[in-house]
PDB file of C-alpha atoms in Angstrom:
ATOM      1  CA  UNK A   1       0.000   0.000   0.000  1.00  0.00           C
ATOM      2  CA  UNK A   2       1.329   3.268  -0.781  1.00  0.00           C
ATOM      3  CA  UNK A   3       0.113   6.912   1.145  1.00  0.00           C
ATOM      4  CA  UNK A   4      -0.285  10.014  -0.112  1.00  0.00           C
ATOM      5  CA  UNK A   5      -0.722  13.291   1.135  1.00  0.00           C
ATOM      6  CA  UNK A   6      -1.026  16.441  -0.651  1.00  0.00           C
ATOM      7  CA  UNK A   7      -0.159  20.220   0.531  1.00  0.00           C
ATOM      8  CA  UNK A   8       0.330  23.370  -0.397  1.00  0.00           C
ATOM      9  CA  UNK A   9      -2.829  24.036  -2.191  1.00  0.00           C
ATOM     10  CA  UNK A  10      -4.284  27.756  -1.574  1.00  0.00           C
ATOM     11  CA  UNK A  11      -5.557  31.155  -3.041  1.00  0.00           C
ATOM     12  CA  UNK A  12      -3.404  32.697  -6.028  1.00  0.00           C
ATOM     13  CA  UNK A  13      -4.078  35.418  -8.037  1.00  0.00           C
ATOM     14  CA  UNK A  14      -4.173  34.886 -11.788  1.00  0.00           C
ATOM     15  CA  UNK A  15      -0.854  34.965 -13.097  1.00  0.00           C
ATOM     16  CA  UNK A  16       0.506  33.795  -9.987  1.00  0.00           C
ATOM     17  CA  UNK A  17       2.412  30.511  -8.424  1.00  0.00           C
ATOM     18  CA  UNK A  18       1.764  27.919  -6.450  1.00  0.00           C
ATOM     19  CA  UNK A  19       3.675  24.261  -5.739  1.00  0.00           C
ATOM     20  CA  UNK A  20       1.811  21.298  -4.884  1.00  0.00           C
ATOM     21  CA  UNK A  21       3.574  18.433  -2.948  1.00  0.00           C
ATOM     22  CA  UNK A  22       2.805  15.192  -2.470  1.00  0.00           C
ATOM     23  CA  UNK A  23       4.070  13.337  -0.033  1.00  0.00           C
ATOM     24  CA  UNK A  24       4.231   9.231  -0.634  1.00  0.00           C
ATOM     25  CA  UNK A  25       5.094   6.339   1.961  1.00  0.00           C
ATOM     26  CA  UNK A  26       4.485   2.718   2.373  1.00  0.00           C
ATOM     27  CA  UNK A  27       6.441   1.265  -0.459  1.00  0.00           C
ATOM     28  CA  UNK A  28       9.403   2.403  -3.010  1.00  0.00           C
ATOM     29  CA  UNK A  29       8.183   4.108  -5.689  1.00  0.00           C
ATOM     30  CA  UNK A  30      11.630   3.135  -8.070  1.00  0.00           C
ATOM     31  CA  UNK A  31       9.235   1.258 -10.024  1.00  0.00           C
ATOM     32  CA  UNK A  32       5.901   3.509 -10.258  1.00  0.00           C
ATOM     33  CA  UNK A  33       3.909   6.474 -11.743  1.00  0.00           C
ATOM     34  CA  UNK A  34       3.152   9.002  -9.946  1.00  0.00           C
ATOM     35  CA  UNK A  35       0.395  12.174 -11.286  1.00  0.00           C
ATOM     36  CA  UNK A  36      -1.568  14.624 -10.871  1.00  0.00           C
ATOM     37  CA  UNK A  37      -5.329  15.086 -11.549  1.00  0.00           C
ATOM     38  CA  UNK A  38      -7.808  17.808 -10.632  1.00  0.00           C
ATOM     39  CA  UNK A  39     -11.557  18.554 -10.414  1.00  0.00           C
ATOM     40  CA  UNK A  40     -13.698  21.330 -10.829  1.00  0.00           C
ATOM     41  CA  UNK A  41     -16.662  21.730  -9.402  1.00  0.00           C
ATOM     42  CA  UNK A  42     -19.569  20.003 -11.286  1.00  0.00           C
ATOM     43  CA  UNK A  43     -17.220  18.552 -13.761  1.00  0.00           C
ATOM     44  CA  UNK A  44     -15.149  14.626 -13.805  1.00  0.00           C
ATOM     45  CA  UNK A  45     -11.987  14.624 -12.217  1.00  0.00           C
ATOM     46  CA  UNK A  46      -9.586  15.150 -15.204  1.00  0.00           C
ATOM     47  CA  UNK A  47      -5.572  13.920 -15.672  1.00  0.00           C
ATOM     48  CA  UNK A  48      -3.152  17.218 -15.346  1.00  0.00           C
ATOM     49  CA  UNK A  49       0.507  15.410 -15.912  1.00  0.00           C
ATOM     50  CA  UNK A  50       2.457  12.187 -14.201  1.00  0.00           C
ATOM     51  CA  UNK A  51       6.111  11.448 -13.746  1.00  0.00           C
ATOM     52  CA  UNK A  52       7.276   7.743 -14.322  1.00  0.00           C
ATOM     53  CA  UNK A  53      10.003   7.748 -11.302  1.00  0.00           C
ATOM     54  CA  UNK A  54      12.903   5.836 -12.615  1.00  0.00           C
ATOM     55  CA  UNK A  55      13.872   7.866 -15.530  1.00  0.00           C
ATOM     56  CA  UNK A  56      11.593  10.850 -14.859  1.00  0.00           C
ATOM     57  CA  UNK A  57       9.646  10.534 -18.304  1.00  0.00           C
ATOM     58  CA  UNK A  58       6.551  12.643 -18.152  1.00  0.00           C
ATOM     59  CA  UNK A  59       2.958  13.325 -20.013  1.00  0.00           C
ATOM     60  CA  UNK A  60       1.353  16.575 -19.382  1.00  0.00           C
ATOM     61  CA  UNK A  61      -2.403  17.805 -20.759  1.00  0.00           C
ATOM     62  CA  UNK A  62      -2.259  19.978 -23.704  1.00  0.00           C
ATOM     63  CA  UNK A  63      -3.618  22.908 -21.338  1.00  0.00           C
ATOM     64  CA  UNK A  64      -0.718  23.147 -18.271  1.00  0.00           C
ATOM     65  CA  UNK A  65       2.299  22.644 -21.170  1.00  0.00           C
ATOM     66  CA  UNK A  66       4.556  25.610 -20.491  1.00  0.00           C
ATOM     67  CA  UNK A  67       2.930  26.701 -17.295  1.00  0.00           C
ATOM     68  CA  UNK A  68       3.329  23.547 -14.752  1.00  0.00           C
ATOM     69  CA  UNK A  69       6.125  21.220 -14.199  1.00  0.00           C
ATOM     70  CA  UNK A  70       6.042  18.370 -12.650  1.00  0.00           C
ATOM     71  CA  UNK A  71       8.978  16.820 -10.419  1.00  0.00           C
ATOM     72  CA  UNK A  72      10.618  14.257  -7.998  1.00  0.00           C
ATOM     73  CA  UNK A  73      12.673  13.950  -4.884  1.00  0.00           C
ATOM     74  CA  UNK A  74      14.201  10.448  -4.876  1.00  0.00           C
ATOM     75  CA  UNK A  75      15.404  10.496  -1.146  1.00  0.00           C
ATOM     76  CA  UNK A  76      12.307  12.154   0.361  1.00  0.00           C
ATOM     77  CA  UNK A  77       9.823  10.183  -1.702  1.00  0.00           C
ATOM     78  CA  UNK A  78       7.822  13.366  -2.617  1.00  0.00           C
ATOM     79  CA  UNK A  79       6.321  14.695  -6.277  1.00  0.00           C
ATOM     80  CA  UNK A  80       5.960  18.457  -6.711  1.00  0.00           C
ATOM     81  CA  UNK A  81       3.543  20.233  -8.876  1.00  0.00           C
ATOM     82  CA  UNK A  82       5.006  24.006  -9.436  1.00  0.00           C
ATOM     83  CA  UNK A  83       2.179  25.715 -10.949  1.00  0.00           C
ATOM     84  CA  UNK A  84       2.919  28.780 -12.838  1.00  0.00           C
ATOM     85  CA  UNK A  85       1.393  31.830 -15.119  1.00  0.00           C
ATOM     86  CA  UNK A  86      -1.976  29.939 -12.963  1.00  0.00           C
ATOM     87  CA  UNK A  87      -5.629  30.622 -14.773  1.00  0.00           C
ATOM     88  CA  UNK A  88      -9.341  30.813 -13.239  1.00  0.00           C
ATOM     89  CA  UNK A  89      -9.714  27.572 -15.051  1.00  0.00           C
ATOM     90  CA  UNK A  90      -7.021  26.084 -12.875  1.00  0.00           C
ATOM     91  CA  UNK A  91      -9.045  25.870  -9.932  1.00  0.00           C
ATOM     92  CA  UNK A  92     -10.281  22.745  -8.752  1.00  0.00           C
ATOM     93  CA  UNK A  93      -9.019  20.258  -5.974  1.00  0.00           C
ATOM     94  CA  UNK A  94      -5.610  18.832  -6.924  1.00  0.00           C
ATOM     95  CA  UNK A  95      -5.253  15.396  -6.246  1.00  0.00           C
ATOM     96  CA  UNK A  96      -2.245  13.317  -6.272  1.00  0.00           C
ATOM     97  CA  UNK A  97      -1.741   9.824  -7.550  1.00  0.00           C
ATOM     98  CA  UNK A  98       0.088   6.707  -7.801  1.00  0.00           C
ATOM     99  CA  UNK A  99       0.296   3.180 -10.073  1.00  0.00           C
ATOM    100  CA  UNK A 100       2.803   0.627  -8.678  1.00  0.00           C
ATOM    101  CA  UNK A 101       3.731  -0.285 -12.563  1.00  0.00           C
ATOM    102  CA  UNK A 102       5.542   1.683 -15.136  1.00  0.00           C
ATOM    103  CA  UNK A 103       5.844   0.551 -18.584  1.00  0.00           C
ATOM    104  CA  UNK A 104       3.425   3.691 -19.581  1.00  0.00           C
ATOM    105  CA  UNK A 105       2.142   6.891 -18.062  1.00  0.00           C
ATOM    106  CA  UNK A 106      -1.347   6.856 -18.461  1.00  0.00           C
ATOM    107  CA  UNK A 107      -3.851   9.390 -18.101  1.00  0.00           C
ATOM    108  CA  UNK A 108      -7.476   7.527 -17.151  1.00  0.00           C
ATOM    109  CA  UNK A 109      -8.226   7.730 -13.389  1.00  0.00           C
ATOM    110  CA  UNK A 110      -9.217   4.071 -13.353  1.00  0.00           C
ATOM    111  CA  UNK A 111      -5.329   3.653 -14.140  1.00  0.00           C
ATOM    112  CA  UNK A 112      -3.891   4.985 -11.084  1.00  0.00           C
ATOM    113  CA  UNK A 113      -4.547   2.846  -7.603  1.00  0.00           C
ATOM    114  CA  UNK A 114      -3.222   5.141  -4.865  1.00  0.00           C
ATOM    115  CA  UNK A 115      -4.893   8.715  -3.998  1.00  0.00           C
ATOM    116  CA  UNK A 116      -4.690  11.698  -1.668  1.00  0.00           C
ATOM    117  CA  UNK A 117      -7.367  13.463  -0.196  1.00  0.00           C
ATOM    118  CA  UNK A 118      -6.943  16.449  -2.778  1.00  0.00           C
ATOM    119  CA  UNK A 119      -6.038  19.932  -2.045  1.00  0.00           C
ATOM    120  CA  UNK A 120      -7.853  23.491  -3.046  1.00  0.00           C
ATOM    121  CA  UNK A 121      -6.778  25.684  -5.419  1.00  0.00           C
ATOM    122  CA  UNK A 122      -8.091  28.502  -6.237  1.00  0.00           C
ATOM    123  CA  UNK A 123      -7.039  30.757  -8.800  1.00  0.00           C
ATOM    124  CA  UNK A 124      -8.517  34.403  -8.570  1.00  0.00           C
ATOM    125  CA  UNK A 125      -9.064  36.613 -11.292  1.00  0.00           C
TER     126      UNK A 125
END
């Protein structure tokens, strides 16, 4: 079983920053993806980007390229979401997930078998 727990979520103004972290224990993650999906309200929770942790590969939705980055710290077992040049549109409750297998990065929540409890953000404009 793998843990996770999200932080940093919070109020930004539009154009702003904010970094997500997720914090993952329980197993090694050498071998697993690790992501990032969101929902707004009254809409399906949707894929934002994941991180395949041995070779940091990543996949990130057409509508965050150039703005957020996704990363890894190998020795504290933790995935970061830096959110940048943030939009209206970006706010939603960010949740963080996990899949203990790696040979692809996919982006359907039925995919992923770990979650956090999700954290706010919310973008003002």
């Amino acid at each position: 079983q793998v843990q996770l727990v999200e932080s940093g979520g919070g109020l930004v103004q539009a154009g702003g920053s904010l970094r997500l972290s997720c914090a993952a224990s329980g197993r090694t993650l050498s071998r697993s993806v690790m992501g990032w999906f969101r929902q707004a309200p009254g809409k399906e929770r949707a894929f934002v980007v994941a991180i395949r942790w041995y070779d940091g590969s990543t996949h990130y939705t057409d509508s965050v390229k150039g703005r957020f980055t996704i990363s890894r710290d190998n020795a504290k077992n933790i995935v970061y979401l830096q959110m940048n040049n943030t939009k209206p549109e970006d706010t939603a409750v960010y949740y963080c997930a996990g899949r203990g297998v790696d040979w692809t990065i996919p982006t359907s929540r039925g995919a992923y078998d770990y979650w956090g409890q999700g954290t706010q953000v919310t973008v003002s404009s």
